[in-house]
Amino acid sequence: MRINNYIESVSVKEAYEQLLEHPLNGILGGGTWLKLTNGKLETLIGLKDLGLDQITETSEELIIGSQTTLRAIETNDTARHLADGILADAASHIMGVTLRNLATIGGTVCGRYPFSDLLTVLLAMDAKLEFFNQKLILLSDYLNSKRPELDILLNVRIPK
């Protein structure tokens, strides 16, 4: 993996515009699986200061920001009790705590890794993905698309 430039965006809109500027631009998730990516990127766009690392809940759903680490999901009280804790349990079995402190749910989802136990759980929970441009889509539709639209994942929404 070769990266020519790295920038931190100040807004999601700016990050989206930067993403569209060049076909070799990409979004940085947690960064733990970058080594699996072959090739090069012109610009890698960071989202760490955009407030996408929060877990919130409403009466109807659990909302997990795309930059939320797997460790935060593993230790979150709501995630530990939702559907008998299946989401927190799945997160807890991914590698070690050090990796879970880096890996994000957005990187895991958008990476579409076939080895991801977390994707299986999210599918079983009927998760929806909220993107900046295409708005809300089912995770199953996203995974079934041959080439997903170039976009920025804002959060994962799981019905209670």
Backbone as ProteinMPNN parsed JSONL, in Angstrom:
{"seq_chain_A": "MRINNYIESVSVKEAYEQLLEHPLNGILGGGTWLKLTNGKLETLIGLKDLGLDQITETSEELIIGSQTTLRAIETNDTARHLADGILADAASHIMGVTLRNLATIGGTVCGRYPFSDLLTVLLAMDAKLEFFNQKLILLSDYLNSKRPELDILLNVRIPK", "coords_chain_A": {"N_chain_A": [[0.845, -1.171, 0.0], [0.643, 2.097, -0.949], [0.583, 5.471, -0.102], [0.064, 8.669, -1.156], [-0.751, 11.177, -0.082], [-2.054, 12.434, 3.021], [-4.915, 13.554, 4.676], [-6.846, 15.288, 7.152], [-10.203, 15.72, 7.43], [-12.445, 18.5, 7.969], [-15.131, 18.46, 8.0], [-17.909, 16.313, 7.219], [-19.028, 16.782, 4.744], [-16.911, 18.103, 3.421], [-15.049, 16.001, 3.428], [-16.381, 14.167, 1.782], [-16.445, 15.584, -0.651], [-13.684, 15.709, -1.125], [-13.158, 13.009, -1.41], [-14.366, 12.479, -3.859], [-12.774, 13.878, -5.614], [-10.61, 12.562, -6.839], [-10.057, 9.446, -8.461], [-8.453, 7.657, -7.077], [-8.589, 8.325, -4.411], [-9.284, 7.719, -0.955], [-11.112, 6.663, 2.007], [-10.162, 6.64, 5.4], [-10.711, 4.105, 7.604], [-10.542, 2.388, 10.535], [-8.022, 1.597, 9.984], [-6.744, -0.793, 10.407], [-6.809, -2.889, 8.583], [-5.545, -2.034, 6.324], [-3.223, -3.041, 5.228], [-4.055, -5.235, 3.826], [-4.93, -4.225, 1.505], [-4.162, -3.807, -1.816], [-2.039, -1.939, -4.017], [-2.21, 1.624, -4.631], [-2.955, 4.784, -3.091], [-4.03, 8.003, -3.865], [-4.845, 10.137, -2.138], [-5.447, 9.739, 1.261], [-8.148, 9.973, 3.356], [-8.884, 11.197, 6.462], [-11.215, 10.807, 9.175], [-11.345, 11.308, 11.844], [-11.893, 13.484, 13.618], [-14.555, 14.16, 13.408], [-16.711, 13.489, 14.959], [-17.855, 10.983, 14.644], [-17.684, 8.799, 16.249], [-19.412, 7.857, 18.184], [-21.785, 6.124, 20.274], [-25.154, 5.902, 20.347], [-28.556, 5.79, 21.501], [-31.983, 5.335, 20.668], [-35.492, 5.094, 21.328], [-36.109, 3.207, 19.5], [-33.846, 2.22, 18.167], [-30.322, 1.277, 18.084], [-27.607, 3.325, 17.536], [-24.648, 3.431, 15.902], [-21.763, 5.149, 15.434], [-19.668, 5.451, 12.537], [-16.916, 5.585, 13.04], [-16.574, 4.362, 15.432], [-14.906, 2.288, 17.683], [-14.305, -1.273, 17.733], [-13.85, -2.198, 20.263], [-15.167, -0.291, 21.846], [-17.779, -0.931, 21.18], [-17.904, -3.517, 22.159], [-17.796, -3.043, 24.933], [-19.937, -1.407, 25.501], [-22.887, -0.733, 27.293], [-25.566, -0.893, 26.279], [-25.176, -2.289, 23.848], [-24.216, -4.632, 24.939], [-26.473, -5.734, 26.021], [-28.466, -5.781, 24.116], [-30.338, -7.945, 22.121], [-29.531, -10.255, 23.557], [-26.844, -9.666, 23.826], [-25.372, -10.298, 21.54], [-24.019, -8.748, 19.596], [-21.985, -7.332, 21.016], [-20.652, -9.543, 21.993], [-19.748, -10.784, 19.633], [-17.987, -8.809, 18.738], [-16.11, -8.96, 20.783], [-14.663, -11.251, 20.253], [-12.954, -10.75, 18.215], [-9.748, -10.79, 17.243], [-7.298, -9.325, 19.415], [-7.536, -7.126, 22.326], [-5.997, -4.869, 21.779], [-6.078, -4.615, 18.965], [-8.862, -4.347, 18.679], [-9.197, -1.878, 19.817], [-8.421, -0.224, 17.806], [-9.609, -0.977, 15.327], [-12.513, -0.123, 13.453], [-16.119, 0.019, 13.291], [-17.05, 1.049, 10.922], [-14.893, 0.697, 9.131], [-14.831, -2.069, 9.138], [-17.381, -2.747, 8.093], [-17.443, -1.364, 5.573], [-15.21, -2.447, 4.391], [-16.086, -4.904, 3.665], [-15.287, -7.527, 4.31], [-15.005, -10.971, 3.808], [-14.439, -12.673, 5.9], [-15.47, -11.62, 8.195], [-16.932, -11.865, 11.257], [-18.5, -10.036, 12.497], [-20.033, -8.806, 10.498], [-21.84, -10.837, 9.886], [-23.372, -10.989, 12.226], [-24.464, -8.388, 12.259], [-26.016, -8.521, 9.941], [-27.897, -10.462, 10.733], [-29.191, -8.977, 12.626], [-30.621, -7.172, 11.171], [-29.417, -4.734, 10.333], [-29.063, -1.327, 9.308], [-27.478, 0.976, 7.096], [-26.291, 4.238, 7.284], [-25.457, 6.581, 5.01], [-23.58, 9.423, 3.787], [-24.288, 10.535, 1.236], [-26.048, 8.668, -0.156], [-27.871, 8.149, 1.764], [-29.994, 6.148, 3.763], [-29.597, 2.651, 3.756], [-30.195, -0.889, 3.571], [-28.001, -3.169, 5.196], [-27.712, -5.67, 3.997], [-28.409, -5.112, 1.323], [-26.329, -3.396, 0.644], [-24.098, -5.124, 0.867], [-24.728, -6.929, -1.118], [-24.493, -5.479, -3.418], [-22.665, -5.127, -6.39], [-20.759, -3.184, -6.92], [-20.411, -0.882, -4.684], [-21.778, 2.422, -4.253], [-19.676, 5.273, -4.307], [-19.085, 6.68, -1.294], [-19.567, 8.019, 2.061], [-19.706, 6.343, 5.042], [-21.795, 7.066, 7.685], [-23.124, 6.081, 10.001], [-24.104, 3.016, 11.669], [-27.181, 1.499, 11.987], [-29.138, -0.207, 14.239], [-32.027, -1.989, 14.735], [-34.01, -2.186, 17.725]], "CA_chain_A": [[0.0, 0.0, 0.0], [1.372, 3.364, -1.033], [-0.314, 6.606, 0.072], [0.792, 9.893, -1.486], [-1.134, 12.279, 0.8], [-3.021, 12.15, 4.08], [-5.546, 14.769, 5.187], [-7.959, 15.174, 8.094], [-11.29, 16.605, 7.013], [-13.079, 19.26, 9.044], [-16.568, 18.168, 7.948], [-18.232, 15.168, 6.372], [-19.215, 17.31, 3.387], [-15.58, 18.304, 2.853], [-14.469, 14.669, 3.189], [-17.064, 13.606, 0.608], [-15.94, 16.299, -1.823], [-12.301, 15.268, -1.333], [-13.227, 11.632, -1.893], [-14.764, 12.499, -5.275], [-11.799, 14.634, -6.411], [-9.675, 11.707, -7.574], [-10.505, 8.052, -8.358], [-7.606, 6.9, -6.157], [-8.735, 8.811, -3.045], [-9.984, 6.765, -0.111], [-11.432, 7.023, 3.382], [-9.506, 5.837, 6.43], [-11.556, 3.584, 8.687], [-9.637, 2.27, 11.67], [-6.696, 1.432, 9.409], [-6.122, -2.069, 10.775], [-6.754, -3.825, 7.457], [-4.953, -1.373, 5.153], [-2.188, -3.888, 4.642], [-4.714, -6.176, 2.914], [-5.251, -3.503, 0.278], [-3.051, -3.701, -2.77], [-2.065, -0.751, -4.851], [-1.848, 2.911, -4.059], [-3.975, 5.81, -2.948], [-3.544, 9.37, -4.04], [-5.059, 10.81, -0.857], [-6.192, 9.023, 2.281], [-8.922, 11.002, 4.046], [-9.219, 10.832, 7.832], [-12.493, 11.307, 9.688], [-11.304, 11.127, 13.299], [-12.381, 14.623, 14.389], [-15.88, 14.531, 12.913], [-17.751, 13.046, 15.883], [-18.496, 9.75, 14.167], [-17.241, 7.715, 17.135], [-20.358, 7.8, 19.294], [-22.866, 5.134, 20.297], [-26.343, 6.488, 20.952], [-29.741, 4.961, 21.318], [-33.312, 5.916, 20.733], [-36.425, 4.062, 21.777], [-36.282, 2.224, 18.429], [-32.619, 1.66, 17.587], [-28.966, 1.579, 18.545], [-26.93, 4.012, 16.438], [-23.209, 3.327, 16.129], [-21.008, 5.954, 14.48], [-18.758, 4.649, 11.711], [-15.567, 5.599, 13.585], [-16.609, 3.705, 16.737], [-14.041, 1.105, 17.699], [-14.928, -2.534, 18.118], [-13.745, -2.278, 21.728], [-16.254, 0.52, 22.398], [-19.003, -1.718, 20.998], [-17.791, -4.639, 23.09], [-17.982, -2.618, 26.323], [-21.115, -0.55, 25.624], [-23.967, -1.408, 28.03], [-26.701, -1.204, 25.406], [-24.757, -3.367, 22.936], [-24.047, -5.865, 25.724], [-27.777, -6.286, 26.387], [-29.32, -5.891, 22.937], [-30.368, -9.295, 21.526], [-28.705, -11.12, 24.413], [-25.435, -9.284, 23.754], [-24.696, -10.957, 20.414], [-23.121, -7.815, 18.92], [-20.815, -7.134, 21.883], [-19.939, -10.819, 22.049], [-19.046, -10.96, 18.35], [-16.853, -7.874, 18.735], [-15.112, -9.396, 21.772], [-13.889, -12.391, 19.745], [-12.105, -10.316, 17.105], [-8.348, -10.604, 17.614], [-7.067, -8.935, 20.8], [-8.026, -5.813, 22.725], [-5.217, -3.838, 21.087], [-6.651, -4.45, 17.632], [-10.234, -3.848, 18.817], [-9.1, -0.45, 20.137], [-8.117, 0.478, 16.55], [-10.563, -1.322, 14.269], [-13.807, 0.55, 13.579], [-17.248, -0.652, 12.655], [-17.123, 1.539, 9.535], [-13.868, 0.001, 8.354], [-15.251, -3.461, 9.032], [-18.521, -2.832, 7.175], [-17.096, -0.914, 4.218], [-14.215, -3.369, 3.852], [-16.832, -6.059, 3.158], [-14.403, -8.686, 4.438], [-15.791, -12.202, 3.924], [-14.109, -13.371, 7.143], [-15.95, -10.822, 9.314], [-18.032, -12.364, 12.076], [-19.347, -8.897, 12.841], [-21.005, -8.618, 9.418], [-22.867, -11.866, 10.029], [-24.249, -10.564, 13.316], [-25.196, -7.198, 11.817], [-27.032, -8.995, 8.995], [-28.943, -11.12, 11.518], [-29.889, -7.931, 13.381], [-31.268, -6.284, 10.192], [-28.784, -3.416, 10.412], [-29.124, -0.395, 8.187], [-26.313, 1.848, 7.007], [-26.599, 5.612, 6.892], [-24.361, 7.196, 4.276], [-23.693, 10.865, 3.572], [-24.981, 10.862, -0.009], [-27.169, 7.794, -0.508], [-28.718, 8.093, 2.96], [-30.175, 4.904, 4.508], [-29.801, 1.416, 2.989], [-30.0, -2.119, 4.337], [-26.67, -3.769, 5.085], [-27.774, -6.76, 3.018], [-28.369, -4.515, -0.019], [-24.958, -2.89, 0.457], [-23.199, -6.257, 0.648], [-25.09, -7.59, -2.368], [-24.172, -4.645, -4.57], [-21.372, -5.506, -6.967], [-19.847, -2.062, -6.743], [-21.143, 0.131, -3.921], [-21.579, 3.821, -4.603], [-18.625, 5.955, -3.565], [-19.793, 7.446, -0.28], [-18.991, 7.964, 3.404], [-20.601, 5.761, 6.032], [-21.928, 7.882, 8.885], [-23.388, 5.21, 11.138], [-24.814, 1.744, 11.529], [-28.39, 1.566, 12.797], [-29.624, -1.542, 14.563], [-33.323, -1.911, 15.432], [-34.083, -2.881, 19.025]], "C_chain_A": [[0.892, 1.236, 0.0], [0.352, 4.502, -0.986], [0.49, 7.867, -0.184], [0.508, 11.039, -0.517], [-2.093, 11.774, 1.865], [-3.579, 13.476, 4.561], [-6.624, 14.399, 6.197], [-9.009, 16.182, 7.667], [-11.893, 17.312, 8.214], [-14.6, 19.089, 9.045], [-16.777, 16.951, 7.045], [-18.416, 15.627, 4.927], [-17.867, 17.514, 2.704], [-14.915, 16.961, 2.534], [-15.076, 14.036, 1.945], [-16.573, 14.272, -0.676], [-14.51, 15.884, -2.153], [-12.254, 13.848, -1.886], [-13.509, 11.594, -3.392], [-13.748, 13.182, -6.185], [-10.899, 13.763, -7.282], [-10.111, 10.253, -7.404], [-9.65, 7.2, -7.41], [-7.613, 7.477, -4.74], [-9.541, 7.801, -2.244], [-10.181, 7.289, 1.29], [-10.699, 6.076, 4.326], [-10.543, 5.413, 7.451], [-10.679, 3.542, 9.924], [-8.196, 2.097, 11.208], [-6.057, 0.078, 9.668], [-5.984, -3.037, 9.61], [-6.153, -3.203, 6.206], [-3.92, -2.25, 4.451], [-2.782, -4.909, 3.659], [-5.039, -5.543, 1.571], [-4.019, -3.41, -0.605], [-3.146, -2.382, -3.522], [-1.68, 0.507, -4.122], [-3.061, 3.811, -3.979], [-3.325, 7.161, -3.183], [-3.643, 10.107, -2.704], [-5.908, 9.924, 0.049], [-6.842, 10.084, 3.163], [-9.339, 10.492, 5.421], [-10.492, 11.511, 8.306], [-12.499, 11.417, 11.21], [-11.871, 12.277, 14.117], [-13.789, 15.059, 14.008], [-17.03, 14.035, 13.798], [-18.495, 11.798, 15.457], [-18.139, 8.542, 15.031], [-18.143, 7.543, 18.347], [-21.334, 6.64, 19.132], [-24.022, 5.792, 21.032], [-27.514, 5.535, 20.746], [-30.991, 5.805, 21.38], [-34.231, 4.812, 21.246], [-36.532, 2.933, 20.753], [-34.998, 1.563, 17.937], [-31.361, 2.066, 18.337], [-28.236, 2.164, 17.34], [-25.441, 4.056, 16.77], [-22.488, 4.106, 15.038], [-19.945, 5.132, 13.782], [-17.333, 4.593, 12.256], [-15.489, 4.99, 14.991], [-15.769, 2.445, 16.692], [-14.829, -0.137, 18.121], [-14.878, -2.723, 19.632], [-14.856, -1.464, 22.386], [-17.587, -0.213, 22.269], [-19.036, -2.862, 22.003], [-18.146, -4.234, 24.516], [-19.215, -1.735, 26.539], [-22.268, -1.321, 26.27], [-25.146, -1.79, 27.142], [-26.356, -2.347, 24.456], [-24.626, -4.693, 23.683], [-25.38, -6.507, 26.084], [-28.728, -6.457, 25.207], [-29.205, -7.287, 22.328], [-29.419, -10.245, 22.25], [-27.214, -10.866, 24.254], [-24.669, -9.857, 22.577], [-23.692, -10.045, 19.708], [-21.837, -7.602, 19.73], [-19.982, -8.409, 21.953], [-19.148, -11.063, 20.765], [-17.825, -10.051, 18.291], [-15.743, -8.374, 19.656], [-14.232, -10.538, 21.282], [-12.977, -12.017, 18.574], [-10.72, -9.99, 17.634], [-8.204, -10.252, 19.094], [-7.575, -7.526, 21.064], [-7.287, -4.705, 21.979], [-5.773, -3.579, 19.695], [-8.065, -3.878, 17.71], [-10.263, -2.371, 19.199], [-8.81, 0.397, 18.897], [-9.175, 0.256, 15.481], [-11.908, -0.654, 14.525], [-14.904, -0.246, 12.885], [-17.371, -0.207, 11.2], [-16.117, 0.859, 8.634], [-14.234, -1.453, 8.124], [-16.375, -3.616, 8.014], [-18.11, -2.488, 5.746], [-16.01, -1.769, 3.577], [-14.858, -4.605, 3.239], [-16.007, -7.346, 3.211], [-15.222, -9.96, 4.645], [-15.524, -12.971, 5.217], [-14.696, -12.681, 8.373], [-17.151, -11.441, 10.02], [-19.01, -11.244, 12.418], [-20.393, -8.641, 11.758], [-22.152, -9.614, 9.525], [-23.871, -11.466, 11.106], [-25.085, -9.356, 12.902], [-26.284, -7.559, 10.806], [-28.203, -9.635, 9.746], [-29.781, -10.109, 12.292], [-30.597, -6.92, 12.478], [-30.729, -4.856, 10.25], [-28.979, -2.627, 9.128], [-27.892, 0.497, 8.256], [-26.77, 3.229, 6.572], [-25.356, 6.227, 6.277], [-24.617, 8.688, 4.097], [-24.549, 11.177, 2.352], [-26.205, 9.992, -0.266], [-28.132, 7.558, 0.644], [-28.799, 6.681, 3.526], [-30.414, 3.713, 3.585], [-29.594, 0.214, 3.907], [-28.578, -2.638, 4.141], [-26.667, -4.869, 4.038], [-27.73, -6.217, 1.58], [-26.966, -3.995, -0.334], [-24.003, -4.04, 0.121], [-23.488, -6.979, -0.659], [-24.782, -6.757, -3.6], [-22.781, -4.998, -5.08], [-20.332, -4.42, -6.77], [-20.597, -0.957, -6.004], [-20.799, 1.55, -4.385], [-20.487, 4.419, -3.721], [-19.286, 6.914, -2.578], [-19.07, 7.321, 1.052], [-20.044, 7.429, 4.357], [-20.603, 6.645, 7.272], [-22.171, 7.027, 10.117], [-24.107, 3.932, 10.729], [-25.985, 1.808, 12.497], [-28.96, 0.162, 12.982], [-30.954, -1.416, 15.295], [-33.285, -2.699, 16.746], [-35.113, -3.987, 18.956]], "O_chain_A": [[1.776, 1.388, 0.843], [-0.624, 4.5, -1.735], [1.489, 8.114, 0.491], [1.417, 11.79, -0.165], [-2.843, 10.821, 1.65], [-2.827, 14.414, 4.824], [-7.237, 13.335, 6.108], [-8.721, 17.374, 7.558], [-11.862, 16.799, 9.333], [-15.276, 19.522, 9.978], [-15.927, 16.615, 6.22], [-18.005, 14.935, 3.995], [-17.695, 17.142, 1.543], [-14.29, 16.81, 1.484], [-14.362, 13.435, 1.142], [-16.315, 13.596, -1.671], [-14.161, 15.725, -3.322], [-11.413, 13.526, -2.727], [-12.95, 10.765, -4.11], [-13.852, 13.077, -7.407], [-10.474, 14.193, -8.355], [-10.501, 9.862, -6.304], [-10.086, 6.13, -6.986], [-6.732, 7.153, -3.945], [-10.391, 7.104, -2.799], [-9.514, 8.232, 1.718], [-10.623, 4.872, 4.085], [-11.179, 6.252, 8.088], [-10.125, 4.567, 10.321], [-7.26, 2.411, 11.943], [-4.947, -0.18, 9.203], [-5.127, -3.92, 9.644], [-6.242, -3.79, 5.128], [-3.771, -2.199, 3.231], [-2.085, -5.388, 2.764], [-5.381, -6.238, 0.614], [-2.957, -2.974, -0.161], [-4.221, -1.793, -3.637], [-0.938, 0.484, -3.141], [-4.049, 3.632, -4.691], [-2.203, 7.414, -2.744], [-2.65, 10.634, -2.201], [-6.957, 9.424, -0.357], [-6.167, 10.986, 3.657], [-10.05, 9.494, 5.539], [-10.811, 12.629, 7.902], [-13.56, 11.602, 11.806], [-12.302, 12.045, 15.246], [-14.175, 16.201, 14.258], [-18.196, 14.152, 13.42], [-19.637, 11.579, 15.863], [-18.274, 7.399, 14.594], [-17.687, 7.13, 19.413], [-21.666, 6.23, 18.019], [-23.892, 6.191, 22.189], [-27.462, 4.611, 19.934], [-31.048, 6.838, 22.047], [-33.771, 3.714, 21.56], [-36.986, 1.836, 21.08], [-35.04, 0.478, 17.358], [-31.332, 3.034, 19.097], [-28.242, 1.578, 16.257], [-25.028, 4.634, 17.775], [-22.587, 3.768, 13.858], [-19.38, 4.212, 14.375], [-16.608, 3.642, 11.964], [-14.461, 5.093, 15.66], [-15.9, 1.631, 15.777], [-15.869, -0.05, 18.773], [-15.77, -3.343, 20.212], [-15.43, -1.902, 23.383], [-18.432, -0.121, 23.159], [-20.066, -3.136, 22.618], [-18.749, -5.027, 25.24], [-19.498, -1.356, 27.675], [-22.59, -2.43, 25.845], [-25.666, -2.901, 27.249], [-27.152, -3.27, 24.278], [-24.895, -5.755, 23.12], [-25.425, -7.691, 26.416], [-29.699, -7.207, 25.302], [-28.101, -7.757, 22.052], [-28.616, -10.942, 21.63], [-26.403, -11.754, 24.519], [-23.439, -9.9, 22.606], [-22.637, -10.505, 19.27], [-20.735, -7.683, 19.187], [-18.752, -8.356, 21.97], [-17.999, -11.503, 20.818], [-16.756, -10.468, 17.847], [-14.562, -8.226, 19.339], [-13.16, -10.77, 21.841], [-12.305, -12.88, 18.01], [-10.541, -9.03, 18.384], [-8.905, -10.813, 19.936], [-7.992, -6.821, 20.145], [-7.895, -3.707, 21.592], [-5.92, -2.424, 19.295], [-8.433, -3.023, 16.904], [-11.249, -1.684, 18.934], [-8.945, 1.62, 18.944], [-9.587, 1.199, 14.805], [-12.39, -0.618, 15.658], [-14.641, -1.072, 12.011], [-17.753, -1.0, 10.34], [-16.437, 0.484, 7.506], [-13.982, -2.006, 7.054], [-16.332, -4.51, 7.169], [-18.399, -3.241, 4.816], [-15.9, -1.814, 2.352], [-14.257, -5.275, 2.399], [-16.028, -8.148, 2.277], [-16.045, -10.023, 5.558], [-16.314, -13.84, 5.586], [-14.442, -13.121, 9.495], [-18.242, -11.529, 9.456], [-20.203, -11.483, 12.605], [-21.531, -8.294, 12.076], [-23.306, -9.265, 9.279], [-25.08, -11.592, 10.913], [-26.286, -9.311, 13.168], [-27.36, -6.962, 10.818], [-29.364, -9.378, 9.428], [-30.951, -10.36, 12.58], [-31.117, -5.917, 12.966], [-31.494, -3.892, 10.22], [-29.049, -3.178, 8.029], [-27.339, 0.74, 9.328], [-27.536, 3.375, 5.618], [-24.329, 6.375, 6.939], [-25.748, 9.152, 4.242], [-25.451, 12.011, 2.435], [-27.283, 10.51, -0.56], [-29.114, 6.831, 0.491], [-27.758, 6.064, 3.753], [-31.309, 3.742, 2.74], [-28.887, 0.309, 4.91], [-28.024, -2.553, 3.045], [-25.713, -4.986, 3.269], [-27.08, -6.808, 0.718], [-26.481, -4.144, -1.456], [-23.197, -3.933, -0.803], [-22.588, -7.578, -1.247], [-24.806, -7.275, -4.716], [-21.84, -5.149, -4.301], [-19.168, -4.703, -6.487], [-21.332, -0.183, -6.618], [-19.69, 1.829, -4.841], [-20.392, 4.104, -2.535], [-19.97, 7.853, -2.984], [-18.077, 6.602, 1.16], [-21.136, 7.986, 4.47], [-19.551, 6.938, 7.84], [-21.524, 7.207, 11.148], [-24.63, 3.796, 9.623], [-25.816, 2.128, 13.673], [-29.226, -0.554, 12.017], [-31.014, -0.804, 16.361], [-32.621, -3.73, 16.857], [-35.329, -4.692, 19.942]]}, "name": "protein", "num_of_chains": 1, "seq": "MRINNYIESVSVKEAYEQLLEHPLNGILGGGTWLKLTNGKLETLIGLKDLGLDQITETSEELIIGSQTTLRAIETNDTARHLADGILADAASHIMGVTLRNLATIGGTVCGRYPFSDLLTVLLAMDAKLEFFNQKLILLSDYLNSKRPELDILLNVRIPK"}
